[in-house]
Amino acid sequence: MRLKVLGAAAGGGLPQWNCGCANCNAARAGRIPALTQSSICVSADGESWAVINASPDIRAQIAATPELHPRALRHSPIASVLVTNGDIDHVAGLLILREKTAFDLFATPAIHAVLADNPIFGALDPALVARRTVALERPFSPAPGLSARLFAVPGKVPLYLEGEEERLVTDAEGEQTVGVALRAEAGGPEVFYIPGCARMTPALAERLRGAALVLFDGTVWEDDEMPRAGAGAKTGKRMGHMSMRESIAAFAPLGVARKVFVHINNTNPALDPASPERAEAEAAGWTIAHDGMELAP
């Protein structure tokens, strides 16, 4: 199985268009790598690929990934797109994929309902884009030779569906936020992709114990990172994300062989390779993802 990180950043990317934080300015100046928004692609045969989360940057991500380039006048190696929640940074890229090429669109019933309720996604021709509903914990094949299972992780509904603040639950478990377990049907270890997670539950810890590779939510370094930086009022928990500090502690006893942070917000100091936060994460056995990274389980 081959796995490539198409985009390692959280919503907004790095640099974010309206942000003058230290990281965004450093990325504009070329001092640290720029990052596109959250997405990976996976293949069991190197020919057909499943894209997991269609970010708003998907056109540029495809252009930067030769494995996803067309091999004929009208063609794509992308066999399917799977979305792990209804967040804008995970579904807006579907609108870029509307140019009359067939692929399967996999999601839970709850996420498909979000897409169905928004008529703009009708731009995806139903004669070409089959909307495949996937039940939690049921194996399915998003690309030839590749097996996947979805499982619930604590999270919240997309920002545009939040409703009244006092009724909002930011760590609900259900179909609205899922992780993905991936394995080559020919054999090999299971890999986990969890770009959004509000807390570590005992069940999730046991699922991940001893895993060969986990790509995990790295949105913020500290829960109150954005308010302290003056970049917004919301904490990580309010946005439905664990902090890196919490995740490092939660994973410490799990014996995961390779741990990679993805979905990283532009304010996160660990994005700077020279930062003490990066050094702390790496000392704890974590890798900070970057666009174009290839990971072999």
Coordinates of C-alpha atoms in Angstrom, one line a residue:
M1 CA 0.0 0.0 0.0
R2 CA 1.2 3.5 -0.8
L3 CA 0.0 6.6 1.0
K4 CA 0.7 10.2 0.1
V5 CA -0.1 13.3 2.1
L6 CA -1.7 15.7 -0.4
G7 CA -2.3 18.5 2.1
A8 CA -1.1 18.6 5.7
A9 CA -2.8 21.9 6.9
A10 CA -6.1 22.5 8.6
G11 CA -8.7 24.8 7.0
G12 CA -7.2 27.9 5.5
G13 CA -3.9 26.3 4.7
L14 CA -0.5 27.9 5.3
P15 CA -0.2 30.7 4.7
Q16 CA -3.9 31.5 5.3
W17 CA -5.0 34.3 3.0
N18 CA -5.9 36.8 5.7
C19 CA -3.4 35.9 8.4
G20 CA -0.2 37.7 9.4
C21 CA 0.9 35.3 12.1
A22 CA 4.5 34.3 12.4
N23 CA 4.0 31.0 10.6
C24 CA 2.1 32.5 7.7
N25 CA 4.6 35.3 7.2
A26 CA 7.4 32.7 7.4
A27 CA 5.7 30.6 4.8
R28 CA 5.2 33.6 2.5
A29 CA 8.9 34.4 2.8
G30 CA 9.8 30.7 2.1
R31 CA 11.4 30.2 5.5
I32 CA 9.1 27.3 6.3
P33 CA 7.1 25.1 3.9
A34 CA 3.7 26.3 2.7
L35 CA 0.9 23.7 3.1
T36 CA -2.4 23.0 1.4
Q37 CA -5.5 21.8 3.2
S38 CA -6.2 18.4 4.7
S39 CA -6.2 15.4 2.3
I40 CA -4.4 12.2 1.5
C41 CA -4.4 9.6 -1.3
V42 CA -3.9 5.9 -1.0
S43 CA -3.3 3.0 -3.5
A44 CA -2.7 -0.7 -3.3
D45 CA -1.4 -1.1 -6.8
G46 CA 0.1 2.4 -7.7
E47 CA -2.4 2.7 -10.5
S48 CA -5.8 3.4 -9.0
W49 CA -6.0 5.8 -6.1
A50 CA -8.5 6.7 -3.4
V51 CA -8.5 10.4 -2.3
I52 CA -9.5 10.8 1.4
N53 CA -11.1 14.3 1.8
A54 CA -11.5 16.6 -1.1
S55 CA -9.9 19.9 0.0
P56 CA -10.5 23.3 -1.6
D57 CA -6.9 22.9 -2.8
I58 CA -7.4 19.6 -4.7
R59 CA -6.6 21.0 -8.1
A60 CA -3.2 22.1 -7.0
Q61 CA -2.7 18.9 -5.0
I62 CA -3.4 16.8 -8.1
A63 CA -1.1 18.9 -10.2
A64 CA 1.7 18.4 -7.7
T65 CA 1.2 14.6 -7.6
P66 CA 2.2 12.8 -10.8
E67 CA 0.5 9.6 -9.7
L68 CA -2.9 11.5 -10.0
H69 CA -2.3 12.9 -13.4
P70 CA -4.5 11.9 -16.4
R71 CA -3.1 9.2 -18.7
A72 CA -5.4 10.0 -21.6
L73 CA -7.4 12.9 -23.0
R74 CA -10.1 12.5 -20.4
H75 CA -9.0 10.2 -17.6
S76 CA -8.1 10.2 -13.9
P77 CA -6.4 7.6 -11.7
I78 CA -8.7 8.7 -8.9
A79 CA -11.1 5.8 -8.4
S80 CA -12.9 7.3 -5.5
V81 CA -13.2 10.1 -3.0
L82 CA -14.0 9.4 0.7
V83 CA -14.9 12.2 3.1
T84 CA -14.5 11.9 6.8
N85 CA -16.8 14.7 7.8
G86 CA -18.8 17.6 6.2
D87 CA -16.2 20.3 7.0
I88 CA -15.6 22.8 4.2
D89 CA -11.9 21.9 4.1
H90 CA -12.9 18.3 3.4
V91 CA -15.8 18.6 0.9
A92 CA -15.4 21.9 -1.0
G93 CA -12.9 20.2 -3.4
L94 CA -15.7 18.0 -4.7
L95 CA -16.8 21.0 -6.8
I96 CA -13.5 21.0 -8.5
L97 CA -14.1 17.4 -9.6
R98 CA -17.3 18.1 -11.5
E99 CA -15.8 17.9 -15.0
K100 CA -17.5 14.7 -16.2
T101 CA -15.1 12.0 -15.0
A102 CA -16.4 9.0 -13.1
F103 CA -15.5 8.2 -9.6
D104 CA -17.2 6.8 -6.5
L105 CA -18.0 9.1 -3.6
F106 CA -17.9 7.3 -0.2
A107 CA -19.3 8.7 3.0
T108 CA -21.5 7.7 6.0
P109 CA -25.3 8.3 5.7
A110 CA -25.0 11.4 7.9
I111 CA -22.3 13.0 5.7
H112 CA -24.1 12.1 2.5
A113 CA -27.2 13.8 3.9
V114 CA -25.2 17.0 4.4
L115 CA -24.1 16.9 0.8
A116 CA -27.6 16.0 -0.5
D117 CA -29.1 18.9 1.4
N118 CA -26.8 21.4 -0.4
P119 CA -27.9 21.7 -4.0
I120 CA -24.5 23.0 -5.2
F121 CA -23.2 19.4 -4.9
G122 CA -25.7 18.5 -7.7
A123 CA -22.9 19.8 -10.0
L124 CA -21.4 16.3 -9.6
D125 CA -23.2 14.4 -12.4
P126 CA -25.0 11.5 -10.7
A127 CA -24.6 9.4 -13.9
L128 CA -20.8 9.5 -13.3
V129 CA -20.3 10.1 -9.6
A130 CA -21.9 7.3 -7.6
R131 CA -22.7 8.2 -4.0
R132 CA -21.8 5.2 -2.0
T133 CA -23.2 5.0 1.5
V134 CA -20.9 3.3 4.0
A135 CA -21.9 1.9 7.4
L136 CA -19.6 2.2 10.3
E137 CA -17.3 -0.8 10.9
R138 CA -18.2 -2.4 7.6
P139 CA -15.3 -3.1 5.2
F140 CA -15.5 -1.7 1.7
S141 CA -13.0 -1.2 -1.2
P142 CA -12.4 2.4 -2.3
A143 CA -9.8 1.3 -4.9
P144 CA -8.7 -2.0 -6.4
G145 CA -6.9 -4.1 -3.8
L146 CA -7.6 -1.7 -1.0
S147 CA -9.8 -2.3 2.0
A148 CA -11.2 0.4 4.3
R149 CA -13.4 0.7 7.4
L150 CA -14.9 3.8 8.9
F151 CA -15.2 4.2 12.7
A152 CA -16.7 6.9 14.8
V153 CA -14.4 9.4 16.6
P154 CA -15.5 12.3 18.9
G155 CA -16.2 15.4 16.9
K156 CA -18.7 18.0 16.0
V157 CA -20.9 19.0 13.0
P158 CA -19.5 21.3 10.4
L159 CA -19.3 25.0 11.3
Y160 CA -22.1 25.9 8.9
L161 CA -24.5 23.5 10.7
E162 CA -23.7 24.4 14.3
G163 CA -26.9 26.2 15.2
E164 CA -27.3 27.6 18.7
E165 CA -24.1 27.8 20.7
E166 CA -25.7 26.5 23.9
R167 CA -26.8 23.3 22.3
L168 CA -23.6 22.5 20.5
V169 CA -21.8 19.3 21.3
T170 CA -18.2 19.4 20.2
D171 CA -17.2 15.8 21.0
A172 CA -20.2 13.7 19.9
E173 CA -19.6 10.2 18.6
G174 CA -21.5 9.1 15.6
E175 CA -21.5 9.3 11.8
Q176 CA -20.7 13.0 11.5
T177 CA -16.9 12.6 12.2
V178 CA -15.1 9.4 11.3
G179 CA -11.6 7.9 11.2
V180 CA -10.5 5.5 8.5
A181 CA -8.7 2.2 8.8
L182 CA -6.8 1.1 5.6
R183 CA -5.2 -2.1 4.6
A184 CA -4.0 -3.7 1.4
E185 CA -6.1 -6.7 0.6
A186 CA -3.0 -8.7 -0.3
G187 CA -1.8 -8.3 3.3
G188 CA 0.2 -6.0 5.4
P189 CA -0.5 -3.8 8.5
E190 CA -3.5 -1.6 9.1
V191 CA -3.0 2.2 8.8
F192 CA -5.3 4.7 10.5
Y193 CA -6.2 8.2 9.2
I194 CA -7.9 10.5 11.8
P195 CA -7.7 14.1 10.7
G196 CA -10.3 15.3 13.3
C197 CA -10.7 14.1 16.9
A198 CA -12.0 15.9 19.9
R199 CA -10.8 13.5 22.6
M200 CA -9.2 10.1 23.1
T201 CA -11.7 7.5 24.3
P202 CA -10.8 4.1 25.8
A203 CA -12.2 2.4 22.7
L204 CA -10.2 4.5 20.3
A205 CA -7.0 4.0 22.4
E206 CA -7.5 0.2 22.2
R207 CA -8.2 0.4 18.4
L208 CA -4.9 2.2 17.8
R209 CA -2.8 0.2 20.3
G210 CA 0.3 -1.3 18.6
A211 CA -0.6 0.2 15.1
A212 CA 2.1 0.4 12.5
L213 CA 1.1 3.9 11.4
V214 CA -1.4 6.5 12.6
L215 CA -2.0 9.9 10.9
F216 CA -3.7 12.0 13.6
D217 CA -5.4 15.4 14.2
G218 CA -2.7 18.0 14.9
T219 CA -4.7 21.1 14.6
V220 CA -3.4 23.1 17.6
W221 CA -0.4 22.7 19.9
E222 CA -2.2 24.0 23.0
D223 CA -6.0 24.1 23.5
D224 CA -6.0 28.0 23.9
E225 CA -3.4 28.6 21.2
M226 CA -5.6 30.7 18.9
P227 CA -7.0 33.1 21.7
R228 CA -3.5 33.6 23.1
A229 CA -2.1 34.3 19.6
G230 CA -4.9 36.8 19.0
A231 CA -5.9 34.8 15.9
G232 CA -9.4 33.9 17.1
A233 CA -11.6 33.3 20.1
K234 CA -12.1 29.5 19.7
T235 CA -10.2 26.9 21.6
G236 CA -9.2 23.6 20.1
K237 CA -11.9 21.8 22.0
R238 CA -14.5 24.3 20.8
M239 CA -13.5 23.4 17.3
G240 CA -13.7 19.7 18.0
H241 CA -9.9 19.0 18.1
M242 CA -7.5 17.7 20.7
S243 CA -4.3 19.6 21.1
M244 CA -1.0 18.1 20.1
R245 CA 0.1 18.2 23.8
E246 CA -3.0 16.1 24.7
S247 CA -2.4 13.7 21.9
I248 CA 1.3 13.2 22.7
A249 CA 0.3 12.2 26.3
A250 CA -2.6 10.0 25.1
F251 CA -0.5 8.1 22.6
A252 CA 2.5 7.6 24.9
P253 CA 1.4 4.2 26.3
L254 CA -0.1 2.8 23.0
G255 CA 3.0 1.5 21.3
V256 CA 2.2 3.0 17.9
A257 CA 5.2 2.4 15.6
R258 CA 4.9 5.6 13.6
K259 CA 2.8 8.7 14.5
V260 CA 2.2 11.6 12.2
F261 CA 0.4 14.8 12.9
V262 CA -1.8 16.1 10.0
H263 CA -4.6 18.8 9.7
I264 CA -2.3 21.4 11.3
N265 CA -3.5 24.9 11.9
N266 CA -1.5 27.9 10.6
T267 CA -1.0 29.2 14.2
N268 CA 0.5 25.9 15.5
P269 CA 4.1 26.6 16.5
A270 CA 5.2 23.1 15.7
L271 CA 5.0 24.0 12.0
D272 CA 8.3 25.8 12.5
P273 CA 11.2 23.2 12.3
A274 CA 13.3 25.4 14.6
S275 CA 10.7 25.7 17.3
P276 CA 10.9 24.1 20.8
E277 CA 7.4 22.6 20.1
R278 CA 8.7 20.8 17.0
A279 CA 11.6 19.5 19.0
E280 CA 9.2 18.3 21.8
A281 CA 6.9 16.5 19.3
E282 CA 9.8 14.8 17.6
A283 CA 11.4 13.8 20.9
A284 CA 8.1 12.1 21.7
G285 CA 8.3 10.1 18.4
W286 CA 6.0 12.2 16.3
T287 CA 6.5 13.4 12.7
I288 CA 4.9 16.7 11.5
A289 CA 3.4 16.0 8.1
H290 CA 4.2 18.1 5.0
D291 CA 2.6 18.1 1.5
G292 CA 3.9 15.4 -0.8
M293 CA 5.1 13.2 2.1
E294 CA 4.9 9.5 1.1
L295 CA 4.4 7.0 3.9
A296 CA 4.8 3.2 3.6
P297 CA 3.3 1.1 6.4

